[in-house]
Tab-separated table of C-alpha atoms and ligand atoms in Angstrom:
chain	number	residue	atom	x	y	z
A	12	MET	CA	5.659	9.921	-21.613
A	13	PRO	CA	7.567	7.317	-23.589
A	14	LEU	CA	5.503	4.722	-25.444
A	15	LEU	CA	7.194	2.014	-23.369
A	16	HIS	CA	5.395	3.264	-20.274
A	17	ASN	CA	2.087	2.342	-21.901
A	18	LYS	CA	0.363	-0.206	-19.618
A	19	SER	CA	-1.108	-2.422	-22.342
A	20	LEU	CA	2.134	-2.493	-24.293
A	21	GLN	CA	4.082	-3.323	-21.139
A	22	ARG	CA	1.755	-6.204	-20.331
A	23	PHE	CA	2.014	-7.504	-23.899
A	24	MET	CA	5.819	-7.402	-23.807
A	25	ALA	CA	6.248	-8.438	-20.150
A	26	GLY	CA	9.110	-10.853	-19.606
A	27	THR	CA	10.079	-10.985	-23.286
A	28	PHE	CA	13.319	-10.048	-24.983
A	29	LEU	CA	11.400	-7.139	-26.558
A	30	GLU	CA	10.753	-5.643	-23.135
A	31	ARG	CA	14.398	-5.836	-22.043
A	32	TRP	CA	15.617	-4.542	-25.414
A	33	GLY	CA	13.033	-1.732	-25.364
A	34	VAL	CA	13.907	-0.609	-21.846
A	35	ARG	CA	17.637	-0.743	-22.558
A	36	THR	CA	17.306	1.243	-25.780
A	37	LEU	CA	15.041	3.791	-24.104
A	38	ALA	CA	17.385	4.066	-21.103
A	39	GLU	CA	20.460	4.673	-23.211
A	40	PHE	CA	18.594	7.283	-25.279
A	41	GLU	CA	17.285	9.043	-22.150
A	42	LEU	CA	20.736	9.184	-20.551
A	43	PHE	CA	22.256	10.421	-23.817
A	44	MET	CA	19.656	13.219	-24.035
A	45	LEU	CA	20.104	14.132	-20.355
A	46	GLY	CA	23.813	14.582	-21.101
A	47	PHE	CA	22.955	17.799	-23.004
A	48	HIS	CA	22.017	19.614	-19.788
A	49	LYS	CA	23.227	17.387	-16.941
A	50	ASP	CA	26.772	16.305	-16.107
A	51	PRO	CA	27.760	14.169	-19.151
A	52	ALA	CA	30.272	12.188	-17.064
A	53	LEU	CA	27.492	11.112	-14.691
A	54	MET	CA	25.310	10.079	-17.636
A	55	ARG	CA	28.166	7.945	-18.989
A	56	LYS	CA	28.590	6.388	-15.546
A	57	LEU	CA	24.879	5.544	-15.291
A	58	THR	CA	24.971	4.031	-18.783
A	59	THR	CA	27.966	1.902	-17.797
A	60	VAL	CA	26.251	0.753	-14.579
A	61	ARG	CA	23.443	-0.954	-16.485
A	62	ARG	CA	25.555	-2.312	-19.364
A	63	GLY	CA	25.558	-6.104	-19.443
A	64	ARG	CA	22.931	-6.258	-16.671
A	65	LYS	CA	19.282	-7.114	-17.173
A	66	SER	CA	17.211	-4.224	-15.888
A	67	LEU	CA	13.690	-2.854	-16.116
A	68	ILE	CA	14.440	0.663	-14.898
A	69	THR	CA	14.706	3.421	-17.476
A	70	GLY	CA	17.427	6.067	-17.661
A	71	HIS	CA	15.205	8.735	-16.133
A	72	GLU	CA	14.302	6.388	-13.286
A	73	GLN	CA	17.959	5.626	-12.721
A	74	PHE	CA	18.782	9.348	-12.715
A	75	ILE	CA	16.043	10.032	-10.139
A	76	ILE	CA	17.351	7.277	-7.818
A	77	HIS	CA	20.916	8.595	-8.093
A	78	SER	CA	19.864	12.199	-7.562
A	79	ILE	CA	17.771	11.445	-4.447
A	80	VAL	CA	20.521	9.344	-2.877
A	81	GLU	CA	23.062	12.127	-3.475
A	82	GLY	CA	20.643	14.605	-1.943
A	83	MET	CA	20.163	12.433	1.172
A	84	ARG	CA	23.838	11.712	1.832
A	85	ARG	CA	24.101	14.130	4.734
A	86	MET	CA	20.850	13.081	6.393
A	87	ASP	CA	20.844	10.758	9.375
A	88	GLY	CA	19.818	7.180	8.720
A	89	ASP	CA	20.693	4.206	6.535
A	90	ILE	CA	19.543	3.404	3.006
A	91	ALA	CA	17.582	0.292	2.010
A	92	GLU	CA	16.506	-1.248	-1.257
A	93	VAL	CA	13.969	-4.039	-1.622
A	94	GLY	CA	13.941	-5.606	-5.101
A	95	VAL	CA	17.412	-6.108	-6.533
A	96	TYR	CA	17.164	-8.567	-9.452
A	97	ALA	CA	20.443	-8.146	-11.393
A	98	GLY	CA	21.493	-5.130	-9.347
A	99	SER	CA	21.169	-2.110	-11.697
A	100	SER	CA	19.204	0.058	-9.288
A	101	THR	CA	21.342	-1.188	-6.375
A	102	ARG	CA	24.559	-0.209	-8.120
A	103	THR	CA	23.036	3.149	-9.028
A	104	ILE	CA	22.420	3.735	-5.300
A	105	CYS	CA	25.974	2.631	-4.504
A	106	GLU	CA	27.439	5.109	-6.994
A	107	ALA	CA	25.800	7.957	-5.052
A	108	LYS	CA	25.737	6.845	-1.427
A	109	GLY	CA	29.328	7.504	-0.294
A	110	GLU	CA	29.975	5.831	3.060
A	111	LYS	CA	26.313	5.382	4.007
A	112	ARG	CA	25.160	1.923	5.045
A	113	LEU	CA	23.001	0.224	2.408
A	114	HIS	CA	20.701	-2.700	3.217
A	115	VAL	CA	20.133	-4.829	0.122
A	116	CYS	CA	16.973	-6.937	0.473
A	117	ASP	CA	15.653	-9.590	-1.882
A	118	THR	CA	14.344	-13.114	-1.769
A	119	PHE	CA	17.086	-13.843	-4.348
A	120	ALA	CA	14.592	-16.505	-5.451
A	121	GLY	CA	12.455	-14.128	-7.506
A	122	LEU	CA	8.941	-12.817	-7.050
A	123	PRO	CA	6.731	-14.271	-4.290
A	124	ASP	CA	3.180	-15.381	-5.150
A	125	PRO	CA	0.826	-12.653	-6.387
A	126	THR	CA	-2.582	-11.988	-4.825
A	127	SER	CA	-5.905	-11.002	-6.381
A	128	GLU	CA	-4.803	-7.329	-6.229
A	129	ASP	CA	-1.981	-8.040	-8.686
A	130	ARG	CA	-2.598	-7.942	-12.410
A	131	GLY	CA	-0.046	-7.992	-15.225
A	132	VAL	CA	2.875	-9.103	-13.063
A	133	GLU	CA	5.462	-11.718	-13.891
A	134	LYS	CA	5.143	-15.311	-12.618
A	135	PRO	CA	6.363	-16.315	-9.134
A	136	GLY	CA	10.103	-16.945	-9.222
A	137	CYS	CA	10.680	-14.450	-12.023
A	138	PHE	CA	13.672	-12.099	-11.458
A	139	ALA	CA	15.555	-14.661	-9.390
A	140	CYS	CA	19.135	-13.541	-8.998
A	141	ASP	CA	22.350	-14.990	-7.694
A	142	LEU	CA	23.478	-13.444	-4.406
A	143	GLU	CA	27.158	-14.096	-5.108
A	144	SER	CA	26.972	-12.354	-8.483
A	145	ILE	CA	25.405	-9.303	-6.795
A	146	ARG	CA	28.088	-9.336	-4.087
A	147	ALA	CA	30.777	-9.390	-6.791
A	148	TYR	CA	29.070	-6.593	-8.754
A	149	LEU	CA	29.000	-4.365	-5.647
A	150	ALA	CA	32.309	-5.498	-4.142
A	151	ASP	CA	33.974	-2.079	-4.526
A	152	PHE	CA	31.426	-0.273	-2.355
A	153	PRO	CA	31.725	-0.058	1.446
A	154	ASN	CA	29.002	-0.741	4.023
A	155	VAL	CA	26.675	-2.917	1.970
A	156	GLU	CA	24.685	-5.529	3.917
A	157	TYR	CA	22.571	-8.322	2.439
A	158	HIS	CA	19.251	-9.608	3.769
A	159	VAL	CA	17.988	-12.728	2.061
A	160	GLY	CA	14.311	-13.721	2.184
A	161	PHE	CA	10.849	-12.210	2.093
A	162	CYS	CA	11.095	-8.578	3.217
A	163	PRO	CA	10.167	-7.249	5.782
A	164	ASP	CA	10.194	-10.650	7.573
A	165	SER	CA	13.901	-10.969	6.714
A	166	ILE	CA	14.814	-7.752	8.566
A	167	ARG	CA	12.157	-7.465	11.292
A	168	ASP	CA	14.482	-8.544	14.098
A	169	VAL	CA	17.903	-7.463	12.846
A	170	LEU	CA	16.960	-3.930	11.749
A	171	ASP	CA	14.168	-3.149	14.193
A	172	GLY	CA	15.984	-0.160	15.734
A	173	THR	CA	17.424	1.148	12.437
A	174	ARG	CA	16.330	4.473	10.937
A	175	PHE	CA	16.376	5.185	7.204
A	176	CYS	CA	16.811	8.358	5.145
A	177	PHE	CA	16.000	6.655	1.834
A	178	VAL	CA	14.168	3.461	0.901
A	179	HIS	CA	13.830	2.214	-2.674
A	180	LEU	CA	11.067	-0.311	-3.371
A	181	ASP	CA	10.948	-2.260	-6.627
A	182	VAL	CA	8.937	-5.318	-5.631
A	183	ASP	CA	6.107	-5.406	-8.222
A	184	LEU	CA	3.502	-6.927	-5.879
A	185	TYR	CA	0.693	-5.674	-3.640
A	186	THR	CA	1.610	-7.662	-0.504
A	187	SER	CA	5.329	-6.902	-0.741
A	188	THR	CA	4.661	-3.193	-1.260
A	189	LYS	CA	2.045	-3.017	1.521
A	190	GLN	CA	4.174	-4.825	4.081
A	191	CYS	CA	7.306	-2.836	3.214
A	192	LEU	CA	5.387	0.447	3.504
A	193	ASP	CA	4.026	-0.605	6.903
A	194	TRP	CA	7.483	-1.575	8.137
A	195	PHE	CA	9.776	1.068	6.615
A	196	PHE	CA	7.693	4.236	6.738
A	197	PRO	CA	7.587	4.524	10.565
A	198	ARG	CA	11.369	4.061	10.518
A	199	LEU	CA	12.050	6.909	8.058
A	200	VAL	CA	13.742	9.973	9.581
A	201	PRO	CA	11.816	13.268	9.260
A	202	GLY	CA	12.309	14.420	5.663
A	203	GLY	CA	13.241	10.857	4.661
A	204	ILE	CA	12.103	9.634	1.240
A	205	LEU	CA	10.552	6.344	0.128
A	206	LEU	CA	10.611	5.897	-3.659
A	207	SER	CA	8.847	3.100	-5.519
A	208	HIS	CA	9.032	1.808	-9.049
A	209	ASP	CA	5.891	0.820	-11.019
A	210	TYR	CA	3.262	2.945	-9.223
A	211	SER	CA	1.662	3.922	-12.527
A	212	LEU	CA	2.129	0.502	-14.136
A	213	LEU	CA	1.179	-2.170	-11.632
A	214	ASP	CA	-2.267	-2.184	-10.030
A	215	GLY	CA	-1.096	-3.916	-6.847
A	216	VAL	CA	1.662	-1.375	-6.212
A	217	ARG	CA	-0.721	1.549	-6.736
A	218	GLN	CA	-3.376	0.004	-4.492
A	219	ALA	CA	-0.863	-0.594	-1.693
A	220	PHE	CA	0.231	3.072	-1.784
A	221	ASP	CA	-3.294	4.391	-2.048
A	222	GLU	CA	-4.416	2.309	0.944
A	223	PHE	CA	-1.343	3.246	2.959
A	224	THR	CA	-1.735	6.981	2.391
A	225	ALA	CA	-5.512	7.123	2.918
A	226	GLY	CA	-6.044	9.382	5.921
A	227	ARG	CA	-2.377	10.360	6.185
A	228	ARG	CA	-0.899	13.797	5.760
A	229	GLU	CA	1.871	12.398	3.584
A	230	GLN	CA	0.374	11.845	0.140
A	231	VAL	CA	1.776	10.145	-2.936
A	232	ILE	CA	4.003	12.341	-5.088
A	233	GLU	CA	3.766	10.891	-8.582
A	234	LEU	CA	6.740	11.374	-10.919
A	235	PRO	CA	6.661	11.509	-14.745
A	236	THR	CA	8.316	8.082	-14.825
A	237	THR	CA	6.532	4.968	-13.435
A	238	GLN	CA	7.771	5.997	-9.981
A	239	CYS	CA	6.150	7.634	-6.987
A	240	MET	CA	7.519	8.842	-3.680
A	241	LEU	CA	6.519	9.675	-0.130
A	242	VAL	CA	8.302	12.265	2.017
A	243	LYS	CA	8.089	11.753	5.776
A	244	ALA	CA	6.641	14.771	7.557
A	245	ALA	CA	8.714	16.384	10.319
A	246	ASP	CA	6.214	15.119	12.900
A	247	GLY	CA	5.067	12.100	10.854
A	248	VAL	CA	4.631	8.617	12.313
B	312	SAM	C1	11.539	-6.084	-10.937
B	312	SAM	S1	12.661	-6.892	-9.890
B	312	SAM	C2	13.717	-5.596	-9.314
B	312	SAM	C3	14.453	-4.879	-10.434
B	312	SAM	C4	15.688	-4.100	-10.015
B	312	SAM	N1	15.359	-3.046	-9.063
B	312	SAM	C5	16.428	-3.530	-11.214
B	312	SAM	O1	17.057	-2.488	-11.078
B	312	SAM	O2	16.415	-4.137	-12.295
B	312	SAM	C6	11.657	-7.264	-8.488
B	312	SAM	C7	12.438	-7.947	-7.382
B	312	SAM	O3	11.672	-7.883	-6.184
B	312	SAM	C8	11.958	-9.022	-5.386
B	312	SAM	N2	10.887	-9.107	-4.356
B	312	SAM	C9	9.554	-8.932	-4.526
B	312	SAM	N3	8.905	-8.976	-3.348
B	312	SAM	C10	9.862	-9.159	-2.398
B	312	SAM	C11	9.848	-9.254	-0.980
B	312	SAM	N4	8.708	-9.150	-0.268
B	312	SAM	N5	11.011	-9.446	-0.325
B	312	SAM	C12	12.181	-9.539	-1.012
B	312	SAM	N6	12.268	-9.428	-2.350
B	312	SAM	C13	11.130	-9.245	-3.048
B	312	SAM	C14	12.068	-10.149	-6.394
B	312	SAM	O4	12.822	-11.234	-5.917
B	312	SAM	C15	12.749	-9.439	-7.576
B	312	SAM	O5	14.152	-9.606	-7.547
């Protein structure tokens, strides 16, 4: 596990140039190393995707997102991401999704207020991003729809009948994670995957997952990165 995934170190560096520099350096190194046994052209593409963009996802995390989206391309259902910031993970999804519809959800005004469950998260308003710059960054990809505001409130009415094969959460906070789990999971197709960033780093994210999965058959699958995922059972609700 890379040193950068150390909780105390992350909290110390949170929001600083050191954090962004550290993640970028780690990501480029990870993608370079992956190129020795994965498709080197894909690793170059993933490196290019994040170049010039602020991002807190590592190369391995980016690879996992890309790989899952590619694997879900022939499943029924749309794709959604909540937590866009400068668009690195969103563009990574776009590079793999083909013609699938992608719902891009963010407040575009940065993080909402934390609650007592959240520790070590950035201040409210952090990670604000400009919708038009994201639109321009993703302009070459078809079937991308934008939902501005606090998710899931922003999509409750418009996407009520939609089903999803893949949902990517990168929202940092307990309430955001909890409410998105409650809203998206029942709308996942059987075999659909919900992947989240920061499960092993942020207390609020972990607590939301642990509460959501208590008493369910679907349990958290923890990955060697900061991520975790849930797979919807064939007869899951
Ligand atoms: C860490 S950033 C996302 C990083 C991004 N995935 C990347 O690749 O760099 C977290 C984002 O979550 C958004 N966010 C948090 N809770 C939200 C909610 N309930 N609804 C919409 N956006 C939310 C914030 O506005 C912020 O842009």
